[in-house]
Coordinates of C-alpha atoms in Angstrom, one line a residue:
M1 CA 0.0 0.0 0.0
E2 CA 1.5 3.3 -1.1
L3 CA 1.2 6.7 0.5
M4 CA -0.7 9.3 -1.3
T5 CA 1.4 12.2 -2.5
A6 CA -0.3 15.4 -1.4
R7 CA 0.0 18.3 1.0
P8 CA -1.1 17.6 4.6
L9 CA -4.7 18.4 5.5
P10 CA -5.1 21.0 8.2
A11 CA -8.0 19.3 10.0
E12 CA -8.1 16.1 12.0
V13 CA -11.0 14.2 13.4
N14 CA -11.2 14.8 17.2
T15 CA -11.8 11.9 19.6
P16 CA -15.1 12.2 21.6
T17 CA -14.6 13.6 25.1
W18 CA -15.8 10.5 26.9
L19 CA -13.3 8.3 24.9
Y20 CA -10.5 10.8 25.3
I21 CA -10.9 10.6 29.1
A22 CA -11.1 6.9 29.0
L23 CA -7.9 6.7 26.9
W24 CA -6.0 8.6 29.6
F25 CA -6.9 5.9 32.1
L26 CA -5.8 3.2 29.6
V27 CA -2.5 5.0 29.1
A28 CA -1.9 5.3 32.9
G29 CA -2.7 1.6 33.3
H30 CA -0.5 0.5 30.5
V31 CA 2.4 2.5 31.8
F32 CA 1.9 1.1 35.3
R33 CA 1.9 -2.4 33.8
G34 CA 5.1 -1.6 32.0
V35 CA 6.8 -0.4 35.2
I36 CA 5.7 -3.5 37.1
T37 CA 7.1 -5.7 34.3
L38 CA 10.4 -3.9 34.4
L39 CA 10.7 -4.1 38.1
F40 CA 9.7 -7.6 38.8
F41 CA 10.1 -9.6 35.6
F42 CA 12.9 -8.2 33.4
P43 CA 15.7 -9.0 35.8
F44 CA 14.9 -12.7 35.6
I45 CA 14.0 -13.4 31.9
S46 CA 16.1 -13.9 28.8
I47 CA 16.9 -11.3 26.2
K48 CA 14.4 -13.0 23.8
S49 CA 11.6 -12.8 26.3
K50 CA 12.5 -9.2 27.0
Q51 CA 12.2 -8.3 23.3
Q52 CA 8.8 -10.1 23.2
H53 CA 7.5 -8.1 26.1
I54 CA 8.8 -4.8 24.6
Q55 CA 7.2 -5.6 21.3
R56 CA 3.8 -6.5 22.9
W57 CA 3.9 -3.4 25.1
S58 CA 4.7 -1.1 22.2
R59 CA 2.0 -2.6 20.0
R60 CA -0.6 -2.1 22.8
L61 CA 0.5 1.5 23.2
L62 CA 0.0 2.1 19.5
R63 CA -3.5 0.7 19.7
I64 CA -4.4 3.0 22.6
F65 CA -3.2 5.9 20.5
G66 CA -5.0 4.7 17.4
I67 CA -1.9 4.2 15.4
E68 CA -1.8 1.5 12.7
L69 CA 1.6 0.1 11.8
Q70 CA 2.7 -0.4 8.2
V71 CA 6.1 -1.9 7.6
N72 CA 7.8 -2.0 4.2
N73 CA 10.9 -4.1 3.3
A74 CA 11.4 -5.5 6.8
E75 CA 12.6 -8.8 5.2
I76 CA 15.9 -7.1 4.2
I77 CA 17.0 -6.7 7.8
S78 CA 19.9 -8.9 8.8
S79 CA 19.6 -11.4 11.7
E80 CA 23.0 -10.2 12.8
S81 CA 23.6 -7.0 14.7
F82 CA 23.5 -3.7 12.8
L83 CA 23.2 0.1 13.1
L84 CA 19.8 1.6 12.1
A85 CA 19.7 5.2 11.1
S86 CA 16.2 6.8 11.2
N87 CA 14.7 10.3 10.8
H88 CA 13.1 11.6 14.0
I89 CA 9.6 13.0 14.3
S90 CA 8.1 12.1 17.7
W91 CA 8.7 10.5 21.1
M92 CA 6.4 7.9 19.7
D93 CA 9.1 6.9 17.1
I94 CA 10.8 4.6 19.6
H95 CA 7.6 2.7 20.3
V96 CA 6.7 2.4 16.7
I97 CA 10.1 0.9 15.9
N98 CA 9.9 -1.4 18.9
A99 CA 6.5 -2.6 17.8
C100 CA 8.1 -3.7 14.5
K101 CA 11.5 -4.9 15.8
P102 CA 12.7 -4.3 19.4
I103 CA 16.1 -2.6 19.4
R104 CA 18.3 -0.5 21.6
F105 CA 18.3 3.3 21.1
V106 CA 20.6 6.3 21.5
A107 CA 18.7 9.3 22.9
K108 CA 19.6 12.8 24.1
S109 CA 20.3 13.0 27.8
E110 CA 17.2 15.1 28.5
V111 CA 15.0 12.0 27.9
A112 CA 16.5 10.4 31.0
N113 CA 14.9 13.1 33.1
W114 CA 11.3 12.5 31.7
P115 CA 8.9 11.3 34.4
I116 CA 8.4 7.6 34.3
F117 CA 9.3 7.3 30.5
G118 CA 12.8 8.4 31.2
W119 CA 13.2 5.7 33.9
M120 CA 11.7 3.1 31.6
A121 CA 14.2 4.1 28.8
K122 CA 17.1 3.5 31.2
Q123 CA 15.8 0.1 32.2
L124 CA 15.5 -0.8 28.5
G125 CA 19.2 -0.1 27.9
T126 CA 18.9 3.2 26.1
V127 CA 22.3 4.9 25.6
F128 CA 22.1 8.6 26.5
I129 CA 24.3 11.2 24.9
R130 CA 25.0 14.8 25.8
R131 CA 24.9 16.4 22.4
D132 CA 26.7 19.5 23.7
S133 CA 29.8 17.5 24.7
P134 CA 32.1 16.2 22.0
R135 CA 34.1 14.3 24.6
H136 CA 31.0 12.5 25.8
A137 CA 29.9 11.8 22.3
R138 CA 33.3 10.0 21.7
Q139 CA 32.7 7.9 24.8
V140 CA 29.3 7.0 23.6
V141 CA 30.7 5.9 20.2
V142 CA 33.1 3.5 21.9
E143 CA 30.3 2.1 24.1
M144 CA 28.1 1.7 21.0
A145 CA 30.8 -0.1 19.1
K146 CA 31.1 -2.7 22.0
L147 CA 27.3 -3.2 22.1
L148 CA 27.1 -3.5 18.3
K149 CA 29.2 -6.7 18.5
T150 CA 26.1 -8.5 19.8
Q151 CA 23.1 -6.1 19.7
S152 CA 21.5 -3.8 17.2
I153 CA 21.2 -0.1 17.9
C154 CA 19.0 2.7 16.4
I155 CA 20.1 6.3 16.2
F156 CA 18.4 9.5 15.2
P157 CA 21.3 11.3 13.5
E158 CA 19.4 14.6 12.9
G159 CA 19.9 15.3 16.6
T160 CA 16.4 16.9 16.7
S161 CA 12.9 16.1 15.7
T162 CA 11.0 17.6 12.7
I163 CA 7.4 17.7 11.4
G164 CA 8.3 14.8 9.1
I165 CA 8.2 16.3 5.6
S166 CA 12.0 16.7 5.2
V167 CA 15.1 15.6 6.9
Q168 CA 17.8 17.7 8.7
P169 CA 21.5 17.1 7.9
F170 CA 22.8 13.9 9.6
K171 CA 25.5 14.2 12.2
A172 CA 28.2 11.6 11.3
N173 CA 29.8 11.0 14.7
L174 CA 27.6 8.1 15.8
F175 CA 28.1 6.3 12.5
E176 CA 31.7 5.8 13.6
A177 CA 30.5 3.1 15.9
A178 CA 29.4 1.0 12.9
V179 CA 32.8 1.4 11.3
L180 CA 34.6 0.4 14.5
A181 CA 32.3 -2.6 15.1
E182 CA 32.3 -3.5 11.3
V183 CA 28.5 -3.9 11.2
P184 CA 26.2 -2.8 8.4
V185 CA 24.1 0.4 8.5
Y186 CA 20.5 0.1 7.5
T187 CA 18.3 3.2 6.9
L188 CA 14.7 3.7 8.1
A189 CA 12.4 6.4 6.6
L190 CA 9.6 7.0 9.1
A191 CA 6.4 8.8 8.3
Y192 CA 3.0 9.4 9.9
V193 CA -0.2 9.7 7.8
N194 CA -3.9 10.1 8.4
Q195 CA -5.6 6.7 8.1
D196 CA -8.6 8.1 6.2
S197 CA -6.9 10.4 3.7
G198 CA -3.5 8.9 3.4
F199 CA -2.0 12.4 3.7
H200 CA 1.0 13.3 5.8
S201 CA 0.0 14.1 9.4
Q202 CA 1.8 16.5 11.7
V203 CA -0.1 15.4 14.8
P204 CA 2.7 13.3 16.2
A205 CA 5.4 15.9 15.6
F206 CA 7.3 16.7 18.8
V207 CA 8.9 20.0 18.0
G208 CA 9.6 23.4 19.5
D209 CA 8.7 23.9 23.2
M210 CA 6.0 21.1 23.2
G211 CA 6.0 19.0 26.3
L212 CA 5.4 15.3 26.5
I213 CA 2.0 15.5 28.2
G214 CA 0.8 18.1 25.6
S215 CA 2.0 15.9 22.8
M216 CA 0.3 12.9 24.2
A217 CA -3.0 14.9 24.6
R218 CA -2.8 16.0 21.0
M219 CA -2.3 12.5 19.7
L220 CA -5.1 11.1 21.8
R221 CA -7.4 13.8 20.4
N222 CA -6.5 12.9 16.9
R223 CA -6.1 9.1 16.9
R224 CA -6.6 8.0 13.3
M225 CA -3.0 7.8 12.2
R226 CA -0.8 5.3 10.5
A227 CA 3.0 5.0 11.2
V228 CA 4.8 3.9 8.0
L229 CA 8.3 2.3 8.3
N230 CA 10.3 1.9 5.1
F231 CA 13.6 0.1 5.5
F232 CA 16.5 0.5 3.0
P233 CA 19.4 -1.9 2.6
P234 CA 23.0 -1.0 3.3
A235 CA 25.0 0.6 0.4
G236 CA 25.1 -1.6 -2.7
A237 CA 22.4 -3.9 -1.3
S238 CA 25.2 -5.6 0.7
P239 CA 25.5 -6.0 4.5
L240 CA 29.2 -5.1 4.1
A241 CA 29.9 -1.7 5.8
P242 CA 31.8 1.1 4.1
R243 CA 34.6 2.5 6.3
D244 CA 33.8 6.2 6.1
R245 CA 31.3 7.6 8.7
K246 CA 30.6 10.8 6.7
W247 CA 29.7 8.8 3.6
L248 CA 27.5 6.5 5.6
A249 CA 25.6 9.5 7.2
L250 CA 25.1 11.2 3.8
H251 CA 24.0 8.0 2.2
S252 CA 21.3 7.4 4.9
Q253 CA 20.2 11.1 4.8
E254 CA 19.7 11.1 1.1
Q255 CA 17.7 7.9 1.1
I256 CA 15.3 9.3 3.7
A257 CA 15.1 12.7 2.0
Q258 CA 14.1 11.2 -1.3
Y259 CA 11.5 9.0 0.3
L260 CA 9.9 11.9 2.3
L261 CA 10.0 14.1 -0.8
M262 CA 8.0 11.5 -2.8
H263 CA 5.5 10.5 -0.1
C264 CA 5.1 13.3 2.4
N265 CA 4.9 16.5 0.3

């Protein structure tokens, strides 16, 4: 199923008030269940079981927010560890990707201070980076390279979130981890569309001075969305990784930019 190429519609269908209130209770209960799982089950189960729990929890969260999941080209993803480079639109991106394929993430250090969600991210092994500290970034690259030997990691190389119709220049420093670990770099173009029209939706966009609660409220008010994940293979359709981080960053950036230009404008 292809996305329709058109400008975004300004209006969204609002959730009825009674359902909107009920959904907040569902969100609270779902988050509480996640906290209990992390506290009392995760320390004692295998990595495979953890991934299954993460995937189920994320899919349930998407259903609460009324988000359908459409995945294109997932079959190209290697069963071995890899680096995944994605554009960044919303705090929901992490849960959308985990609903498809659970993976570790690199996130800005501010996320660690978010109420509840920041704590949950820590428990799930998120690697936090202080983007204003080149020294800390180098330390994170070394840590990522070690993890990539056995685990896949997703990065958002723009360093910020956008409304989702274009992509900001990719920062190349985190791609160095893939070079050091000698793992392939896959690219993910992520987009949100209205389920009814197929047009690009800006509802999930987490930009400017928007807070997490405000963003959640906006998404619960406008629930008919579809998250589209389009995976691209490594350069040359081969899992072999080129050795230049700047080339890797530019290659991923251009793949996503072309996709968004064709499908979200």
